[in-house]
PDB file of C-alpha atoms in Angstrom:
ATOM      1  CA  UNK A  13      -0.184  -0.007  -0.101  1.00  0.00           C
ATOM      2  CA  UNK A  14       1.529   3.098  -1.090  1.00  0.00           C
ATOM      3  CA  UNK A  15       1.558   6.283   1.347  1.00  0.00           C
ATOM      4  CA  UNK A  16       1.817   9.844  -0.143  1.00  0.00           C
ATOM      5  CA  UNK A  17       4.825  12.127   0.337  1.00  0.00           C
ATOM      6  CA  UNK A  18       3.909  13.830   3.655  1.00  0.00           C
ATOM      7  CA  UNK A  19       3.151  10.742   5.416  1.00  0.00           C
ATOM      8  CA  UNK A  20       6.012   8.891   4.189  1.00  0.00           C
ATOM      9  CA  UNK A  21       8.406  11.458   5.494  1.00  0.00           C
ATOM     10  CA  UNK A  22       7.206  11.073   8.826  1.00  0.00           C
ATOM     11  CA  UNK A  23       6.950   7.520   8.968  1.00  0.00           C
ATOM     12  CA  UNK A  24      10.727   7.298   7.633  1.00  0.00           C
ATOM     13  CA  UNK A  25      11.675  10.070  10.106  1.00  0.00           C
ATOM     14  CA  UNK A  26      10.141   8.086  12.806  1.00  0.00           C
ATOM     15  CA  UNK A  27      11.896   4.614  11.653  1.00  0.00           C
ATOM     16  CA  UNK A  28      15.093   6.601  11.491  1.00  0.00           C
ATOM     17  CA  UNK A  29      15.123   7.871  15.029  1.00  0.00           C
ATOM     18  CA  UNK A  30      14.132   4.393  16.316  1.00  0.00           C
ATOM     19  CA  UNK A  31      16.921   2.768  14.667  1.00  0.00           C
ATOM     20  CA  UNK A  32      19.457   5.271  15.793  1.00  0.00           C
ATOM     21  CA  UNK A  33      18.173   4.948  19.299  1.00  0.00           C
ATOM     22  CA  UNK A  34      18.225   1.120  19.046  1.00  0.00           C
ATOM     23  CA  UNK A  35      21.809   1.558  17.585  1.00  0.00           C
ATOM     24  CA  UNK A  36      22.934   3.662  20.637  1.00  0.00           C
ATOM     25  CA  UNK A  37      21.444   1.424  23.155  1.00  0.00           C
ATOM     26  CA  UNK A  38      23.073  -1.952  21.603  1.00  0.00           C
ATOM     27  CA  UNK A  39      26.642  -0.028  21.038  1.00  0.00           C
ATOM     28  CA  UNK A  40      28.493  -2.306  23.162  1.00  0.00           C
ATOM     29  CA  UNK A  41      26.943  -5.693  21.859  1.00  0.00           C
ATOM     30  CA  UNK A  42      27.346  -4.399  18.145  1.00  0.00           C
ATOM     31  CA  UNK A  43      31.146  -3.344  18.896  1.00  0.00           C
ATOM     32  CA  UNK A  44      31.687  -6.902  20.639  1.00  0.00           C
ATOM     33  CA  UNK A  45      32.569  -9.116  17.523  1.00  0.00           C
ATOM     34  CA  UNK A  46      33.822  -8.753  14.028  1.00  0.00           C
ATOM     35  CA  UNK A  47      30.159 -10.041  12.615  1.00  0.00           C
ATOM     36  CA  UNK A  48      28.758  -7.544  14.943  1.00  0.00           C
ATOM     37  CA  UNK A  49      30.453  -4.568  13.609  1.00  0.00           C
ATOM     38  CA  UNK A  50      29.391  -5.778  10.190  1.00  0.00           C
ATOM     39  CA  UNK A  51      25.754  -5.757  11.272  1.00  0.00           C
ATOM     40  CA  UNK A  52      26.227  -2.424  12.763  1.00  0.00           C
ATOM     41  CA  UNK A  53      27.421  -1.179   9.351  1.00  0.00           C
ATOM     42  CA  UNK A  54      24.484  -2.869   7.817  1.00  0.00           C
ATOM     43  CA  UNK A  55      22.005  -0.886  10.133  1.00  0.00           C
ATOM     44  CA  UNK A  56      23.821   2.124   9.332  1.00  0.00           C
ATOM     45  CA  UNK A  57      23.320   1.601   5.791  1.00  0.00           C
ATOM     46  CA  UNK A  58      19.645   0.893   6.548  1.00  0.00           C
ATOM     47  CA  UNK A  59      19.682   4.550   8.367  1.00  0.00           C
ATOM     48  CA  UNK A  60      20.970   6.101   5.000  1.00  0.00           C
ATOM     49  CA  UNK A  61      18.056   4.723   3.298  1.00  0.00           C
ATOM     50  CA  UNK A  62      15.601   5.949   5.753  1.00  0.00           C
ATOM     51  CA  UNK A  63      17.055   9.311   6.000  1.00  0.00           C
ATOM     52  CA  UNK A  64      17.249   9.587   2.120  1.00  0.00           C
ATOM     53  CA  UNK A  65      13.738   8.455   1.942  1.00  0.00           C
ATOM     54  CA  UNK A  66      12.587  11.128   4.738  1.00  0.00           C
ATOM     55  CA  UNK A  67      14.485  13.929   3.096  1.00  0.00           C
ATOM     56  CA  UNK A  68      13.384  13.145  -0.540  1.00  0.00           C
ATOM     57  CA  UNK A  69       9.761  12.707   0.621  1.00  0.00           C
ATOM     58  CA  UNK A  70       9.688  15.984   2.529  1.00  0.00           C
ATOM     59  CA  UNK A  71      11.264  17.836  -0.577  1.00  0.00           C
ATOM     60  CA  UNK A  72       8.497  16.244  -2.538  1.00  0.00           C
ATOM     61  CA  UNK A  73       5.753  17.499   0.047  1.00  0.00           C
ATOM     62  CA  UNK A  74       7.136  20.932   0.210  1.00  0.00           C
ATOM     63  CA  UNK A  75       8.337  21.607  -3.501  1.00  0.00           C
ATOM     64  CA  UNK A  76       6.662  19.640  -6.097  1.00  0.00           C
ATOM     65  CA  UNK A  77       5.977  15.927  -6.828  1.00  0.00           C
ATOM     66  CA  UNK A  78       8.752  15.618  -9.501  1.00  0.00           C
ATOM     67  CA  UNK A  79      11.489  16.884  -7.213  1.00  0.00           C
ATOM     68  CA  UNK A  80      14.341  14.353  -7.290  1.00  0.00           C
ATOM     69  CA  UNK A  81      17.254  13.690  -4.902  1.00  0.00           C
ATOM     70  CA  UNK A  82      20.519  14.626  -6.503  1.00  0.00           C
ATOM     71  CA  UNK A  83      24.029  13.044  -5.434  1.00  0.00           C
ATOM     72  CA  UNK A  84      24.870  16.454  -3.992  1.00  0.00           C
ATOM     73  CA  UNK A  85      23.645  17.588  -1.314  1.00  0.00           C
ATOM     74  CA  UNK A  86      20.868  14.983  -0.291  1.00  0.00           C
ATOM     75  CA  UNK A  87      22.635  11.692  -0.934  1.00  0.00           C
ATOM     76  CA  UNK A  88      26.179  12.961   0.333  1.00  0.00           C
ATOM     77  CA  UNK A  89      24.520  14.514   3.315  1.00  0.00           C
ATOM     78  CA  UNK A  90      22.630  11.410   4.235  1.00  0.00           C
ATOM     79  CA  UNK A  91      25.797   9.257   3.686  1.00  0.00           C
ATOM     80  CA  UNK A  92      27.959  11.140   5.928  1.00  0.00           C
ATOM     81  CA  UNK A  93      25.170  11.419   8.359  1.00  0.00           C
ATOM     82  CA  UNK A  94      24.809   7.667   8.552  1.00  0.00           C
ATOM     83  CA  UNK A  95      28.355   7.048   8.531  1.00  0.00           C
ATOM     84  CA  UNK A  96      28.817   9.545  11.521  1.00  0.00           C
ATOM     85  CA  UNK A  97      26.131   7.403  13.253  1.00  0.00           C
ATOM     86  CA  UNK A  98      27.743   4.218  12.660  1.00  0.00           C
ATOM     87  CA  UNK A  99      31.280   5.634  13.755  1.00  0.00           C
ATOM     88  CA  UNK A 100      29.521   6.114  17.212  1.00  0.00           C
ATOM     89  CA  UNK A 101      29.224   2.478  17.426  1.00  0.00           C
ATOM     90  CA  UNK A 102      32.710   1.463  15.965  1.00  0.00           C
ATOM     91  CA  UNK A 103      35.235   2.362  13.436  1.00  0.00           C
ATOM     92  CA  UNK A 104      34.817  -0.490  11.365  1.00  0.00           C
ATOM     93  CA  UNK A 105      31.003   0.099  11.189  1.00  0.00           C
ATOM     94  CA  UNK A 106      31.837   3.399   9.048  1.00  0.00           C
ATOM     95  CA  UNK A 107      33.526   1.450   6.469  1.00  0.00           C
ATOM     96  CA  UNK A 108      30.855  -1.398   6.381  1.00  0.00           C
ATOM     97  CA  UNK A 109      28.139   1.261   6.318  1.00  0.00           C
ATOM     98  CA  UNK A 110      29.588   3.134   3.337  1.00  0.00           C
ATOM     99  CA  UNK A 111      29.861  -0.004   1.117  1.00  0.00           C
ATOM    100  CA  UNK A 112      26.456  -1.296   1.915  1.00  0.00           C
ATOM    101  CA  UNK A 113      25.062   2.164   1.640  1.00  0.00           C
ATOM    102  CA  UNK A 114      26.626   2.418  -1.970  1.00  0.00           C
ATOM    103  CA  UNK A 115      25.425  -1.104  -3.060  1.00  0.00           C
ATOM    104  CA  UNK A 116      21.937   0.135  -1.543  1.00  0.00           C
ATOM    105  CA  UNK A 117      21.861   3.009  -3.555  1.00  0.00           C
ATOM    106  CA  UNK A 118      22.933   1.303  -6.760  1.00  0.00           C
ATOM    107  CA  UNK A 119      19.858  -0.955  -6.468  1.00  0.00           C
ATOM    108  CA  UNK A 120      17.637   1.725  -5.697  1.00  0.00           C
ATOM    109  CA  UNK A 121      18.862   3.712  -8.818  1.00  0.00           C
ATOM    110  CA  UNK A 122      18.361   0.854 -10.818  1.00  0.00           C
ATOM    111  CA  UNK A 123      14.906   0.062  -9.641  1.00  0.00           C
ATOM    112  CA  UNK A 124      14.085   4.034  -9.930  1.00  0.00           C
ATOM    113  CA  UNK A 125      15.567   4.035 -13.444  1.00  0.00           C
ATOM    114  CA  UNK A 126      13.233   0.818 -14.583  1.00  0.00           C
ATOM    115  CA  UNK A 127      10.284   2.492 -13.027  1.00  0.00           C
ATOM    116  CA  UNK A 128      10.272   6.197 -13.802  1.00  0.00           C
ATOM    117  CA  UNK A 129      12.228   6.396 -17.144  1.00  0.00           C
ATOM    118  CA  UNK A 130       9.932   6.495 -20.217  1.00  0.00           C
ATOM    119  CA  UNK A 131      10.510   3.694 -22.353  1.00  0.00           C
ATOM    120  CA  UNK A 132      11.929   4.755 -26.225  1.00  0.00           C
ATOM    121  CA  UNK A 133      10.111   2.511 -28.713  1.00  0.00           C
ATOM    122  CA  UNK A 134      11.650   2.241 -32.271  1.00  0.00           C
ATOM    123  CA  UNK A 135       9.463   3.272 -35.100  1.00  0.00           C
ATOM    124  CA  UNK A 136      10.197   0.945 -38.129  1.00  0.00           C
ATOM    125  CA  UNK A 137       9.313   2.028 -41.460  1.00  0.00           C
ATOM    126  CA  UNK A 138       7.751  -0.249 -43.988  1.00  0.00           C
ATOM    127  CA  UNK A 139      10.216   0.553 -47.025  1.00  0.00           C
ATOM    128  CA  UNK A 140      10.728  -2.311 -49.324  1.00  0.00           C
ATOM    129  CA  UNK A 141      14.251  -3.133 -50.946  1.00  0.00           C
ATOM    130  CA  UNK A 142      14.310  -2.574 -54.752  1.00  0.00           C
TER     131      UNK A 142
END
């Protein structure tokens, strides 16, 4: 079920705050082993996706429906924020958050390109060869 831009921005912001609070509550556990630091980076990348969704939906609600997130400042700002939040857990979480975020951003861009780009159909002419 799709939600419009305004409520989606609120839901994404709330989930982002809950995820950040959960990461801070379980900071010691997330920094305890190698696999948990990778999990901390993955949670940071989810924080990136939620913050990017909240920011873009807020811009869509305020400016216009066709407003798109650009690499700079929206994506960079959300990526730096999520890496800083992951850095509060462990230094390795910054690296894994960055890698996971770039992979997620690639697939989000790929899905967005298939959904929102206009498909071009080739027109063939009926000319016969002589």
